Short mmCIF file of C-alpha atoms in Angstrom, two decimals:
data_model
loop_
_atom_site.label_atom_id
_atom_site.label_comp_id
_atom_site.label_asym_id
_atom_site.label_seq_id
_atom_site.Cartn_x
_atom_site.Cartn_y
_atom_site.Cartn_z
CA MET K 174 -88.54 273.43 196.96
CA ALA K 175 -84.75 273.67 197.12
CA ARG K 176 -82.84 270.53 196.17
CA GLU K 177 -81.04 270.44 199.52
CA THR K 178 -84.38 270.48 201.35
CA VAL K 179 -85.58 267.43 199.42
CA THR K 180 -82.32 265.62 200.19
CA ASP K 181 -82.57 266.55 203.88
CA LEU K 182 -86.17 265.33 204.08
CA ILE K 183 -85.26 262.00 202.48
CA ALA K 184 -82.51 261.62 205.07
CA PHE K 185 -84.90 262.47 207.91
CA LEU K 186 -87.52 259.96 206.71
CA ALA K 187 -84.91 257.20 206.55
CA VAL K 188 -83.70 257.83 210.11
CA ALA K 189 -87.23 258.27 211.52
CA ARG K 190 -88.46 255.04 209.94
CA GLU K 191 -85.41 252.93 210.72
CA ARG K 192 -85.04 254.46 214.23
CA SER K 193 -81.31 254.19 213.64
CA PHE K 194 -78.63 256.42 212.08
CA THR K 195 -76.54 253.34 211.30
CA LYS K 196 -79.28 251.54 209.38
CA ALA K 197 -80.43 254.72 207.62
CA ALA K 198 -76.88 255.57 206.56
CA ALA K 199 -76.45 252.09 205.07
CA GLN K 200 -79.80 252.40 203.27
CA LEU K 201 -78.87 255.80 201.81
CA GLY K 202 -75.27 254.89 201.02
CA VAL K 203 -73.73 257.71 203.08
CA SER K 204 -71.54 257.84 206.15
CA GLN K 205 -73.11 258.13 209.59
CA PRO K 206 -71.34 261.43 210.42
CA SER K 207 -72.55 262.89 207.11
CA LEU K 208 -76.10 261.80 207.85
CA SER K 209 -75.97 263.28 211.37
CA TYR K 210 -74.77 266.59 209.91
CA THR K 211 -77.64 266.57 207.37
CA ILE K 212 -80.22 266.08 210.14
CA ARG K 213 -78.68 268.81 212.30
CA THR K 214 -78.74 271.17 209.32
CA LEU K 215 -82.44 270.43 208.69
CA GLU K 216 -83.28 270.96 212.36
CA ALA K 217 -81.39 274.26 212.39
CA ARG K 218 -83.19 275.43 209.25
CA LEU K 219 -86.60 274.58 210.76
CA GLY K 220 -85.71 275.77 214.26
CA LEU K 221 -87.10 272.54 215.73
CA ARG K 222 -85.70 269.34 217.19
CA LEU K 223 -86.96 266.48 215.01
CA LEU K 224 -85.25 263.50 216.60
CA THR K 225 -84.49 262.46 220.15
CA ARG K 226 -81.13 260.73 220.31
CA THR K 227 -79.76 258.47 223.05
CA THR K 228 -76.80 256.11 223.05
CA ARG K 229 -79.15 253.21 222.26
CA SER K 230 -82.04 254.59 220.26
CA VAL K 231 -83.40 257.30 217.98
CA ALA K 232 -87.04 258.40 218.02
CA PRO K 233 -88.98 261.26 216.41
CA THR K 234 -90.03 264.15 218.63
CA GLU K 235 -93.59 265.48 218.43
CA ALA K 236 -92.49 267.77 215.60
CA GLY K 237 -90.69 264.87 213.95
CA GLU K 238 -93.77 262.64 214.14
CA ARG K 239 -95.87 265.38 212.55
CA LEU K 240 -93.34 265.82 209.75
CA LEU K 241 -93.16 262.06 209.23
CA LEU K 242 -96.95 261.79 208.95
CA THR K 243 -97.40 264.76 206.62
CA VAL K 244 -94.36 264.51 204.36
CA GLY K 245 -93.78 260.75 204.32
CA PRO K 246 -96.87 259.83 202.24
CA HIS K 247 -95.89 262.34 199.54
CA PHE K 248 -92.49 260.74 199.07
CA ASP K 249 -94.12 257.30 199.14
CA GLY K 250 -96.47 258.51 196.39
CA ILE K 251 -93.51 259.63 194.30
CA GLU K 252 -91.88 256.22 194.69
CA ALA K 253 -95.13 254.50 193.75
CA GLY K 254 -95.52 256.73 190.70
CA LEU K 255 -92.03 255.91 189.51
CA ALA K 256 -92.68 252.22 190.12
CA ASP K 257 -95.84 252.40 188.01
CA LEU K 258 -93.76 253.57 185.05
CA THR K 259 -92.15 250.14 184.90
CA ALA K 260 -95.35 248.96 183.23
CA LEU K 261 -94.19 250.86 180.14
CA ARG K 262 -90.98 248.87 179.89
CA GLU K 263 -90.71 245.79 177.73
CA LYS K 264 -89.84 243.73 180.78
CA PRO K 265 -90.93 244.38 184.40
CA SER K 266 -88.36 245.85 186.74
CA GLY K 267 -88.08 247.20 190.24
CA SER K 268 -87.17 246.20 193.77
CA LEU K 269 -89.32 243.97 195.97
CA ARG K 270 -88.83 243.52 199.73
CA ILE K 271 -90.31 240.46 201.43
CA THR K 272 -90.33 239.43 205.09
CA SER K 273 -90.47 235.67 205.49
CA VAL K 274 -89.42 232.83 207.74
CA GLU K 275 -86.45 230.58 207.18
CA HIS K 276 -88.45 227.46 206.30
CA ALA K 277 -90.60 229.20 203.67
CA SER K 278 -87.59 231.01 202.20
CA ASP K 279 -85.65 227.78 201.78
CA THR K 280 -88.44 225.56 200.47
CA ILE K 281 -90.68 227.96 198.53
CA LEU K 282 -89.16 231.38 197.81
CA SER K 283 -85.68 230.27 196.77
CA PRO K 284 -86.81 227.64 194.21
CA ALA K 285 -89.39 230.02 192.71
CA LEU K 286 -86.93 232.90 192.42
CA ALA K 287 -84.31 230.62 190.88
CA LYS K 288 -86.76 229.99 188.02
CA LEU K 289 -88.13 233.53 187.73
CA LEU K 290 -85.20 235.93 188.06
CA PRO K 291 -82.95 234.72 185.20
CA ASP K 292 -85.65 235.85 182.74
CA TYR K 293 -86.12 239.22 184.47
CA PRO K 294 -82.70 240.69 185.27
CA ASP K 295 -84.17 244.10 186.16
CA ILE K 296 -86.18 242.73 189.10
CA LYS K 297 -84.39 242.85 192.45
CA VAL K 298 -85.65 240.90 195.45
CA GLU K 299 -84.65 241.33 199.09
CA ILE K 300 -85.77 238.70 201.61
CA THR K 301 -85.53 239.20 205.37
CA ASN K 302 -86.10 236.15 207.57
CA ASP K 303 -87.83 237.04 210.84
CA TYR K 304 -90.12 234.94 213.03
CA GLY K 305 -91.77 238.08 214.42
CA LEU K 306 -95.15 239.22 213.12
CA THR K 307 -93.74 242.09 211.09
CA ASP K 308 -95.86 245.14 210.25
CA ILE K 309 -95.13 245.14 206.53
CA VAL K 310 -96.65 248.60 206.00
CA ALA K 311 -94.70 250.32 208.78
CA ASP K 312 -91.48 248.50 207.87
CA ARG K 313 -91.93 249.21 204.15
CA PHE K 314 -92.06 245.63 202.91
CA ASP K 315 -93.95 244.83 199.72
CA ALA K 316 -95.22 241.55 201.12
CA GLY K 317 -94.82 239.02 203.89
CA VAL K 318 -94.87 235.23 204.14
CA ARG K 319 -96.45 233.52 207.13
CA LEU K 320 -98.62 230.52 207.96
CA GLY K 321 -102.21 230.86 206.81
CA GLU K 322 -103.53 231.30 210.36
CA GLN K 323 -101.21 234.28 210.93
CA VAL K 324 -102.38 236.42 207.99
CA ALA K 325 -104.32 239.49 209.16
CA LYS K 326 -107.87 239.90 207.90
CA ASP K 327 -107.18 243.26 206.27
CA MET K 328 -104.51 241.70 204.03
CA ILE K 329 -104.80 239.86 200.75
CA GLY K 330 -103.47 236.34 201.25
CA VAL K 331 -102.27 234.04 198.47
CA ARG K 332 -101.46 230.42 199.33
CA ILE K 333 -97.94 229.59 198.19
CA GLY K 334 -97.36 226.23 199.85
CA PRO K 335 -99.14 223.04 200.97
CA ASP K 336 -99.99 222.08 204.53
CA PHE K 337 -97.12 220.27 206.25
CA GLU K 338 -96.39 218.21 209.35
CA GLN K 339 -94.20 219.11 212.31
CA ALA K 340 -91.87 216.37 213.55
CA LEU K 341 -90.39 215.90 217.02
CA VAL K 342 -86.89 214.50 216.65
CA GLY K 343 -83.79 213.61 218.64
CA SER K 344 -80.50 211.91 217.90
CA PRO K 345 -80.00 208.17 218.57
CA ALA K 346 -77.34 209.08 221.16
CA TYR K 347 -79.71 211.40 223.03
CA LEU K 348 -82.59 208.91 223.01
CA LYS K 349 -80.26 206.15 224.20
CA LYS K 350 -79.80 208.11 227.44
CA ARG K 351 -83.44 209.18 227.87
CA ARG K 352 -86.76 207.37 227.84
CA ARG K 353 -88.59 208.15 224.61
CA PRO K 354 -91.52 210.51 225.13
CA ARG K 355 -94.92 209.08 224.23
CA THR K 356 -97.18 211.97 225.22
CA PRO K 357 -96.72 215.76 225.47
CA HIS K 358 -96.63 215.39 229.28
CA ASP K 359 -93.43 213.31 228.98
CA LEU K 360 -91.54 216.30 227.53
CA SER K 361 -91.11 217.78 231.01
CA ASP K 362 -88.36 215.17 231.52
CA HIS K 363 -86.46 216.18 228.37
CA ASP K 364 -84.10 218.87 227.15
CA CYS K 365 -86.00 220.74 224.45
CA ILE K 366 -84.38 223.03 221.89
CA ASN K 367 -86.36 226.26 221.70
CA LEU K 368 -87.24 228.76 218.99
CA ARG K 369 -87.35 232.41 220.10
CA LEU K 370 -90.23 234.57 218.85
CA PRO K 371 -89.03 238.21 218.72
CA THR K 372 -92.51 239.76 218.66
CA SER K 373 -93.64 238.34 222.00
CA GLY K 374 -90.18 237.84 223.46
CA GLY K 375 -91.19 234.30 224.42
CA VAL K 376 -90.47 230.91 222.90
CA TYR K 377 -92.54 229.00 220.39
CA LEU K 378 -95.12 226.80 222.10
CA TRP K 379 -95.13 223.32 220.62
CA PRO K 380 -98.60 222.35 219.36
CA PHE K 381 -99.62 218.69 219.44
CA ALA K 382 -102.84 217.00 218.35
CA LYS K 383 -104.23 213.47 218.52
CA GLN K 384 -107.76 212.14 217.96
CA GLY K 385 -109.35 215.54 218.37
CA GLN K 386 -107.29 216.43 221.45
CA SER K 387 -104.99 219.47 221.16
CA VAL K 388 -102.36 220.68 223.60
CA ARG K 389 -99.57 223.26 223.55
CA VAL K 390 -96.35 222.62 225.45
CA ARG K 391 -93.91 225.26 226.67
CA PRO K 392 -90.58 223.54 226.02
CA GLU K 393 -87.77 223.76 228.56
CA GLY K 394 -84.09 223.28 227.84
CA GLN K 395 -80.60 224.74 227.74
CA LEU K 396 -80.73 225.97 224.16
CA THR K 397 -82.79 228.68 222.44
CA PHE K 398 -82.23 229.86 218.85
CA ASN K 399 -83.89 232.10 216.30
CA THR K 400 -83.24 229.80 213.33
CA ILE K 401 -84.41 226.25 212.69
CA THR K 402 -81.05 225.38 211.10
CA LEU K 403 -79.30 225.70 214.46
CA MET K 404 -82.09 223.74 216.15
CA ARG K 405 -81.61 220.89 213.68
CA ASP K 406 -77.81 220.94 214.06
CA MET K 407 -78.00 220.80 217.85
CA ALA K 408 -80.53 217.97 217.75
CA ILE K 409 -78.14 215.98 215.53
CA ALA K 410 -75.36 216.78 218.02
CA GLY K 411 -77.42 215.08 220.73
CA LEU K 412 -78.23 218.14 222.84
CA GLY K 413 -81.99 217.70 222.98
CA LEU K 414 -85.28 217.26 221.17
CA ALA K 415 -86.28 219.64 218.38
CA PHE K 416 -89.72 220.30 216.91
CA LEU K 417 -89.25 221.05 213.22
CA PRO K 418 -91.03 220.89 209.85
CA GLU K 419 -90.95 217.27 208.74
CA ASP K 420 -89.41 218.05 205.35
CA VAL K 421 -86.46 219.78 207.05
CA VAL K 422 -85.45 216.60 208.90
CA ARG K 423 -86.73 213.96 206.46
CA GLU K 424 -83.30 213.02 205.11
CA ASP K 425 -81.79 213.03 208.60
CA ILE K 426 -84.45 210.55 209.72
CA GLU K 427 -83.93 208.34 206.64
CA ASP K 428 -80.14 208.36 207.15
CA GLY K 429 -80.38 207.66 210.88
CA ARG K 430 -78.96 210.95 212.13
CA LEU K 431 -82.29 211.71 213.82
CA VAL K 432 -85.13 209.60 215.19
CA ARG K 433 -88.75 210.74 215.08
CA VAL K 434 -90.79 210.35 218.26
CA MET K 435 -94.44 210.96 219.13
CA ALA K 436 -95.38 210.80 215.43
CA ASP K 437 -98.98 210.05 216.42
CA TRP K 438 -99.13 213.48 218.09
CA SER K 439 -97.69 215.40 215.11
CA PRO K 440 -99.92 218.28 214.02
CA THR K 441 -100.61 219.43 210.49
CA MET K 442 -99.66 223.07 210.00
CA PRO K 443 -101.54 225.40 207.60
CA GLY K 444 -99.54 226.16 204.45
CA TYR K 445 -97.62 229.37 203.92
CA HIS K 446 -99.33 232.39 202.41
CA LEU K 447 -97.94 235.50 200.75
CA TYR K 448 -99.82 238.51 202.13
CA TYR K 449 -99.90 242.20 201.24
CA PRO K 450 -102.17 245.24 201.86
CA SER K 451 -105.51 245.16 200.05
CA ARG K 452 -105.04 248.76 198.98
CA ARG K 453 -101.69 248.04 197.36
CA GLN K 454 -101.55 248.67 193.61
CA PRO K 455 -99.46 245.75 192.31
CA THR K 456 -96.61 246.57 189.97
CA PRO K 457 -95.90 244.26 187.02
CA ALA K 458 -92.87 242.89 188.91
CA PHE K 459 -94.96 242.16 192.00
CA THR K 460 -97.68 240.48 189.92
CA LEU K 461 -95.05 238.24 188.31
CA LEU K 462 -93.75 237.25 191.74
CA VAL K 463 -97.22 236.42 193.05
CA GLU K 464 -97.96 234.17 190.06
CA ALA K 465 -94.56 232.47 190.37
CA LEU K 466 -95.28 231.66 194.01
CA ARG K 467 -98.98 230.77 193.81
CA HIS K 468 -99.54 227.21 195.05
CA GLN K 469 -101.26 224.87 192.62
CA SER K 470 -103.39 222.55 194.73
#
């Protein structure tokens, strides 16, 4: 196979998987015009249109989908074979991509990586925070981090964190103007700060539990964010109630910046798990990461 054909196929796979010339160009380290020219050249050589382009999106044609399904696994196999060679090195190396959520990244991944990576300078880790239920296989992640209840049954799950409580909080200034809620029903009279879930397009439903009774509340309010940091900041600013992991707001509660309400309704959330495909052959670098993250109960 000619070298230019291999290069063109790599370019096509990047665009087809990312569904974006901009993202694929950044991944490959080339300019977008250069990448577009490479794809046009490949299409001209094959005599087939491989990608459908609009001003907002890129998608494989029927021919492109067939090429993606037949050629893609071969290139993935080559990458896996090269990764396996790292076992022959004195120290593990390689790149690991993880999809996580902000809370787990801050409280679990960051501390573990701070201890692990200085001893293994050839291991590179990329973490993407996303509250959507990412398809780690389709999006080419090595692993994902989610709550235990969200790990799919066909995945291997490794507990990496303890169970934790959610806390409903508001600032003293906000609660001075509003009657403190005592039951989930009372939240209809409050401004609630929402968390957007990209997978469903909706907002996170707040789960509450007390004496065997469970209820989920759809919060209403002026503000919706996709990070818990902004939710916390706006709660401190007095713009509403926020429902956050207790450890995130513990110091704010102790220092009086936030007040906890409805503590008797606070649910216990299942701890975070690292998950990855059962058919995945772990590299030495991945095995090291798993052991560094594994929760010791």
